[in-house]
GROMACS .gro file of C-alpha atoms in nm:
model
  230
    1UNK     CA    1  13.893  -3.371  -6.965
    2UNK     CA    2  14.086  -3.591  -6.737
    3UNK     CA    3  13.795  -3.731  -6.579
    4UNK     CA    4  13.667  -3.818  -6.955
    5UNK     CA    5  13.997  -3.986  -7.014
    6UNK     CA    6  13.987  -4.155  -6.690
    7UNK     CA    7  13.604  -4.299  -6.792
    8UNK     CA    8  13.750  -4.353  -7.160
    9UNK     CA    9  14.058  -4.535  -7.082
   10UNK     CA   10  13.971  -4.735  -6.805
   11UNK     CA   11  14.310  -4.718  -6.656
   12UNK     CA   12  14.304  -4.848  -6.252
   13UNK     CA   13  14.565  -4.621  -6.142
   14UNK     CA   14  14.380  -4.289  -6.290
   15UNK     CA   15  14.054  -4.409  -6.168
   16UNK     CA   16  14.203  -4.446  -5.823
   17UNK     CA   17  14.301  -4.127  -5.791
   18UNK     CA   18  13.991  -3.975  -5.790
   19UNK     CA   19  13.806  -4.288  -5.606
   20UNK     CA   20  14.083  -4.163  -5.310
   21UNK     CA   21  13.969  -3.843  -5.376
   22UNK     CA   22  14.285  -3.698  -5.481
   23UNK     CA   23  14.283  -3.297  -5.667
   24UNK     CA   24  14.704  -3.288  -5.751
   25UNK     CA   25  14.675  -3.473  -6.078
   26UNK     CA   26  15.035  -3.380  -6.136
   27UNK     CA   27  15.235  -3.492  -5.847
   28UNK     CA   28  15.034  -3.814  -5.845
   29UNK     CA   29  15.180  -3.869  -6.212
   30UNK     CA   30  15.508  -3.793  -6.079
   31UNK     CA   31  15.523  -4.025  -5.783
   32UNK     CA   32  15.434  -4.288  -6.094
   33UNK     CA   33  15.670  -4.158  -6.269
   34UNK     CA   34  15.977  -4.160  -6.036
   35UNK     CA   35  16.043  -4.421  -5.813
   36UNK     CA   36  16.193  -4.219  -5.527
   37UNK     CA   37  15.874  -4.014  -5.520
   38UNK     CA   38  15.677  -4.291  -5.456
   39UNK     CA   39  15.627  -4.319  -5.080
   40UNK     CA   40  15.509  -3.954  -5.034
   41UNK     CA   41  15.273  -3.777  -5.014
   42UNK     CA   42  15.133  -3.547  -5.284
   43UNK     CA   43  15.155  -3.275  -5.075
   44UNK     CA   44  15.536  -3.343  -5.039
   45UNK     CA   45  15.594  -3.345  -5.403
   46UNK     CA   46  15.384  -3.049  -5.476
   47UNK     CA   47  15.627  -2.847  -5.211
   48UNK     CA   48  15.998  -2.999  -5.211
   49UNK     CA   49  15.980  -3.191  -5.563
   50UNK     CA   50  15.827  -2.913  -5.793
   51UNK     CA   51  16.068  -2.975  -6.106
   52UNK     CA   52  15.979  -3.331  -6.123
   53UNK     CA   53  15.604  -3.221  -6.078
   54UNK     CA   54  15.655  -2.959  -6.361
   55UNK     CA   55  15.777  -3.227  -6.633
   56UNK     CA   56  15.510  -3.498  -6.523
   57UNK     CA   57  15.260  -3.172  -6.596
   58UNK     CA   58  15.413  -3.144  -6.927
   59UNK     CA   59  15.396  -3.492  -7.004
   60UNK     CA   60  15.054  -3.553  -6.863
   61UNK     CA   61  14.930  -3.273  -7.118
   62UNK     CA   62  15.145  -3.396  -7.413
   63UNK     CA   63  15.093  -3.749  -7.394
   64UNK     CA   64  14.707  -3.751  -7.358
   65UNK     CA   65  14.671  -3.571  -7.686
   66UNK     CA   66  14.916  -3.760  -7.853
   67UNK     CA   67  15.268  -3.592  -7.776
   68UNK     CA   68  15.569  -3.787  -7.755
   69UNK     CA   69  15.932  -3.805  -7.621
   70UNK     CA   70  16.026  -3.544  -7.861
   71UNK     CA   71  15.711  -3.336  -7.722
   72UNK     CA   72  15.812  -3.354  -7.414
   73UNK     CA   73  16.182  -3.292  -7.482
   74UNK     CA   74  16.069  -2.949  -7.683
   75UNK     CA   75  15.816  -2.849  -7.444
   76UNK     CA   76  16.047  -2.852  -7.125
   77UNK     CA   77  16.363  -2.777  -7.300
   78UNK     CA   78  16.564  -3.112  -7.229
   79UNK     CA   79  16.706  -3.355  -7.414
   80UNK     CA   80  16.498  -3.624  -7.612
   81UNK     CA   81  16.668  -3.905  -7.412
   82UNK     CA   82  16.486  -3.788  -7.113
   83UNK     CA   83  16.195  -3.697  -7.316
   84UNK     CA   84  16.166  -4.055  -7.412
   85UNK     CA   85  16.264  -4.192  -7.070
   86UNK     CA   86  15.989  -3.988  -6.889
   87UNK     CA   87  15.737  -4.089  -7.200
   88UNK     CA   88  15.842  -4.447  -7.099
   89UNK     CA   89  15.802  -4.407  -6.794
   90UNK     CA   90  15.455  -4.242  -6.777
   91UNK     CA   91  15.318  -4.535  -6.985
   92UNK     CA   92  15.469  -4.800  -6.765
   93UNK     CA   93  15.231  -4.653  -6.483
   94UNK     CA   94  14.931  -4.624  -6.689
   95UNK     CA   95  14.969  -4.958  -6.885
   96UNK     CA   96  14.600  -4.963  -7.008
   97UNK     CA   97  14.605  -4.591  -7.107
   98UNK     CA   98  14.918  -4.726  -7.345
   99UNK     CA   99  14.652  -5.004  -7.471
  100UNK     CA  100  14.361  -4.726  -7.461
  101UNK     CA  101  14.590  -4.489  -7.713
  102UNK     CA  102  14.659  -4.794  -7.941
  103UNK     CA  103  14.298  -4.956  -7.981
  104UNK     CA  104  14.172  -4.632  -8.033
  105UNK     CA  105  14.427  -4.551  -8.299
  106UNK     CA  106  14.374  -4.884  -8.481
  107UNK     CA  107  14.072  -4.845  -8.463
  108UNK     CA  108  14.011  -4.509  -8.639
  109UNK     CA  109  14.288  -4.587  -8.890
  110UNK     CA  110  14.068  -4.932  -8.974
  111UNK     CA  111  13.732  -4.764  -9.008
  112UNK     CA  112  13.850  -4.428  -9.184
  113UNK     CA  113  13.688  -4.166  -8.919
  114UNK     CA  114  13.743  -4.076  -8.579
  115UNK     CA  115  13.412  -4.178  -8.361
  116UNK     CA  116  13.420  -3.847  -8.167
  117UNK     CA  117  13.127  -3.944  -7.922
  118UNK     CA  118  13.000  -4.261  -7.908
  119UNK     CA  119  12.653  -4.168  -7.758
  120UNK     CA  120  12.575  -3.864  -8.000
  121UNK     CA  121  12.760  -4.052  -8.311
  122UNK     CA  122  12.930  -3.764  -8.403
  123UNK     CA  123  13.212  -3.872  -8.648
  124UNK     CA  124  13.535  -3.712  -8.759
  125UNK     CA  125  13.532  -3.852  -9.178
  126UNK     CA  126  13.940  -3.822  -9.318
  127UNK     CA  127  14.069  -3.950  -9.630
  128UNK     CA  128  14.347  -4.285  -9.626
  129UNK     CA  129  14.673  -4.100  -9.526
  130UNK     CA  130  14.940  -4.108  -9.818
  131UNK     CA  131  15.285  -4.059  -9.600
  132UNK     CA  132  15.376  -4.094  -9.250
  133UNK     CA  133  15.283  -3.724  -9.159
  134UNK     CA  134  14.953  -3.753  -9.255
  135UNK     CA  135  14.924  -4.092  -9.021
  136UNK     CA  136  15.094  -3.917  -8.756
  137UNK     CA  137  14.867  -3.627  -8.751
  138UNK     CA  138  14.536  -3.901  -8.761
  139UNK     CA  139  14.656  -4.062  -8.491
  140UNK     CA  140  14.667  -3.748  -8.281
  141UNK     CA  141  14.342  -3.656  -8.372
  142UNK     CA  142  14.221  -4.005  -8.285
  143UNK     CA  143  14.325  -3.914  -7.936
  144UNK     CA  144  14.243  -3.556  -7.903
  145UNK     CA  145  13.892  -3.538  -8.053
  146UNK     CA  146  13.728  -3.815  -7.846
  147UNK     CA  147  13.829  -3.637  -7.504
  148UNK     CA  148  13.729  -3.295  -7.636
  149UNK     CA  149  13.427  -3.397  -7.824
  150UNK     CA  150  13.242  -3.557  -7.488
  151UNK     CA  151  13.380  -3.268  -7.316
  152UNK     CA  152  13.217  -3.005  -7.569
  153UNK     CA  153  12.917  -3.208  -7.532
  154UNK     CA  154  12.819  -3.221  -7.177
  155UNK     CA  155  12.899  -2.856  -7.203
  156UNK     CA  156  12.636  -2.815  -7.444
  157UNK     CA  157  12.367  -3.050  -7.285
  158UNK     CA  158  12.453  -2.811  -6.967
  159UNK     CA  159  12.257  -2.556  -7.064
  160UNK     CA  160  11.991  -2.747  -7.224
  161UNK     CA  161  11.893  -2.895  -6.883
  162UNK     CA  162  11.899  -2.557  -6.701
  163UNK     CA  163  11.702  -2.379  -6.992
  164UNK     CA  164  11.452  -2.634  -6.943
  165UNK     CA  165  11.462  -2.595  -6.567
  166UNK     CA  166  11.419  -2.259  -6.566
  167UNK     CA  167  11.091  -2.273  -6.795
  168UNK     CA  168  10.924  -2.539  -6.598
  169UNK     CA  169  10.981  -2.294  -6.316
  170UNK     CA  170  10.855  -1.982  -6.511
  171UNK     CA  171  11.172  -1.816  -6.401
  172UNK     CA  172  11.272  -1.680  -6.725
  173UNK     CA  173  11.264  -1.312  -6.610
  174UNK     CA  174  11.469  -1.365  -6.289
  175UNK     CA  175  11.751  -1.606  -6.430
  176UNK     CA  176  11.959  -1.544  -6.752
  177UNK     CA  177  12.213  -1.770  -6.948
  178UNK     CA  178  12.447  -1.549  -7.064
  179UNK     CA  179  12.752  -1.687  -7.205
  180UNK     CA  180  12.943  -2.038  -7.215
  181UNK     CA  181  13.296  -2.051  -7.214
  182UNK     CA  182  13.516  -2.365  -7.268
  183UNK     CA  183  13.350  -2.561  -6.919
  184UNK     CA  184  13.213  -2.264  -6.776
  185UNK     CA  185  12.822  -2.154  -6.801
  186UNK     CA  186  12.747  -1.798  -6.717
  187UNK     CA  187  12.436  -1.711  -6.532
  188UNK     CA  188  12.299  -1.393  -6.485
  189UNK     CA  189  12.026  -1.391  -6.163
  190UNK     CA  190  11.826  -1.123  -5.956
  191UNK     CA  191  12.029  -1.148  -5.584
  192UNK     CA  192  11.736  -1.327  -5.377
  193UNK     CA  193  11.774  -1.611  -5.679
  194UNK     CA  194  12.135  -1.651  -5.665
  195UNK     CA  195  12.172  -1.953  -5.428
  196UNK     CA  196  11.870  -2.128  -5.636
  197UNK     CA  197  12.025  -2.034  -5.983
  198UNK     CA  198  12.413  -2.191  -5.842
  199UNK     CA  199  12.262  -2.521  -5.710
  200UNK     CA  200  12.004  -2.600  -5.965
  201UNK     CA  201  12.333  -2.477  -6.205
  202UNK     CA  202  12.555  -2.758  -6.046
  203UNK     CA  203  12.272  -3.016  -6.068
  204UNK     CA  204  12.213  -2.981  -6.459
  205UNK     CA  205  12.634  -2.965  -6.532
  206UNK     CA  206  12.631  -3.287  -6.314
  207UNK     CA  207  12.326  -3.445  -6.495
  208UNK     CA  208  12.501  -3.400  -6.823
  209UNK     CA  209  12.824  -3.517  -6.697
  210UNK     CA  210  12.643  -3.839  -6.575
  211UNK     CA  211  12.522  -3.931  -6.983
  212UNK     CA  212  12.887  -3.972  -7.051
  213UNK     CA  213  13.059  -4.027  -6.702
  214UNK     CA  214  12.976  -4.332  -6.613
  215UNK     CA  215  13.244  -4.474  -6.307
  216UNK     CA  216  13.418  -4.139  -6.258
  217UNK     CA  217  13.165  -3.872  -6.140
  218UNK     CA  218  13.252  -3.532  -6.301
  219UNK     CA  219  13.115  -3.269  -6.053
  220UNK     CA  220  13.055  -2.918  -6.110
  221UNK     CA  221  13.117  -2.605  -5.850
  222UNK     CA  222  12.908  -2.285  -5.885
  223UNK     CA  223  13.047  -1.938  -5.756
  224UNK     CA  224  12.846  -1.601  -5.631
  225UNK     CA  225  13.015  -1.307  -5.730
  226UNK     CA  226  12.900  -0.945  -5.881
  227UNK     CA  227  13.158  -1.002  -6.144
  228UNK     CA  228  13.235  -1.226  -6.412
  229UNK     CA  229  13.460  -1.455  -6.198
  230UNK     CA  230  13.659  -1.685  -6.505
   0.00000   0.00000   0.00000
């Protein structure tokens, strides 16, 4: 999902992170976040700096689905000054995920639904909000659903892909989709069609990614195990 927002959003500073092929989403938001992290490395923050690291997690999760100061404040158990200071904070280095938030917002507010997907057209229809609570919770919405809508549907197009691979390869009684969970596709295959069942598995997750992902690749990593490995 932070790949989605990083597509969505077009913020430069998330995008580089992956373009440097960084994995430690969280202590790169805290060297953004506090200036004295800045010059390390991410391994360095992850070890020596792990309560900073810990409220840039919290805020990275809040603040993408439309958390605030306050969210922050009540999720890490500090006050709502620093709440608001690390909310601040986080926005000042991600200036166009600030703008991304806002137009999207507006937007949704403007048009009276919340365009979920804009490839599939999928729409989120609410009625004109009467009081501030019912804005509020719109505008968090506006955020959340976009980001887990594309998500939820290259997790469904997945399996569509493989399906149809595994037909055109009359392999129906050697490979079995079994079960999707949240990202995750289960496969059930006969052991000399494991290897062929993970990569072709990876390709079609990637393929669907690649509808929606269009500057940040979203990859996909298959395991071999006897269990079911979640």
């Amino acid at each position: 999902e932070q790949i989605i927002l990083a597509n969505k959003s077009e913020d430069p500073e998330l995008q580089k992170f992956y373009t440097d092929g960084h994995s430690d989403m969280h202590s790169f938001i805290a060297s953004k976040i506090y200036p004295e992290l800045s010059d390390l490395s991410l391994e360095e923050i992850k070890k020596n700096h792990k309560d900073k690291r810990q409220i840039a997690k919290a805020a990275g999760f809040a603040i993408n689905y439309g958390g605030t100061g306050y969210t922050i404040a009540k999720n890490l158990g500090i006050s709502e000054k620093e709440g608001d200071a690390v909310y601040d904070a986080y926005f000042l280095a991600f200036p166009n995920l600030k703008k991304y938030f806002d137009r999207v917002q507006r937007i949704s507010l403007n048009q009276g639904y919340i365009l979920i997907d804009p490839i599939t057209r999928r729409k989120n229809w609410f009625r004109k909000p009467e009081n501030n609570r019912e804005r509020a919770a719109i505008e968090r919405n506006a955020l959340n659903y976009p980001i887990q809508g594309e998500a939820g549907g290259i997790t469904k197009l997945a399996p569509i892909y493989y399906r149809k691979w595994i037909m055109d390869n009359n392999l129906e009684e050697h490979i079995l989709i079994t079960n999707l969970v949240h990202d995750e596709i289960n496969i059930e295959a006969k052991e000399a069609y494991a290897e062929l069942a993970a990569t072709n598995l990876e390709k079609c997750m990637q393929k669907a990614a690649d509808v929606w992902c269009k500057t940040i690749k979203l990859s996909a990593d298959a395991a071999i195990v006897d269990y079911w490995s979640h």
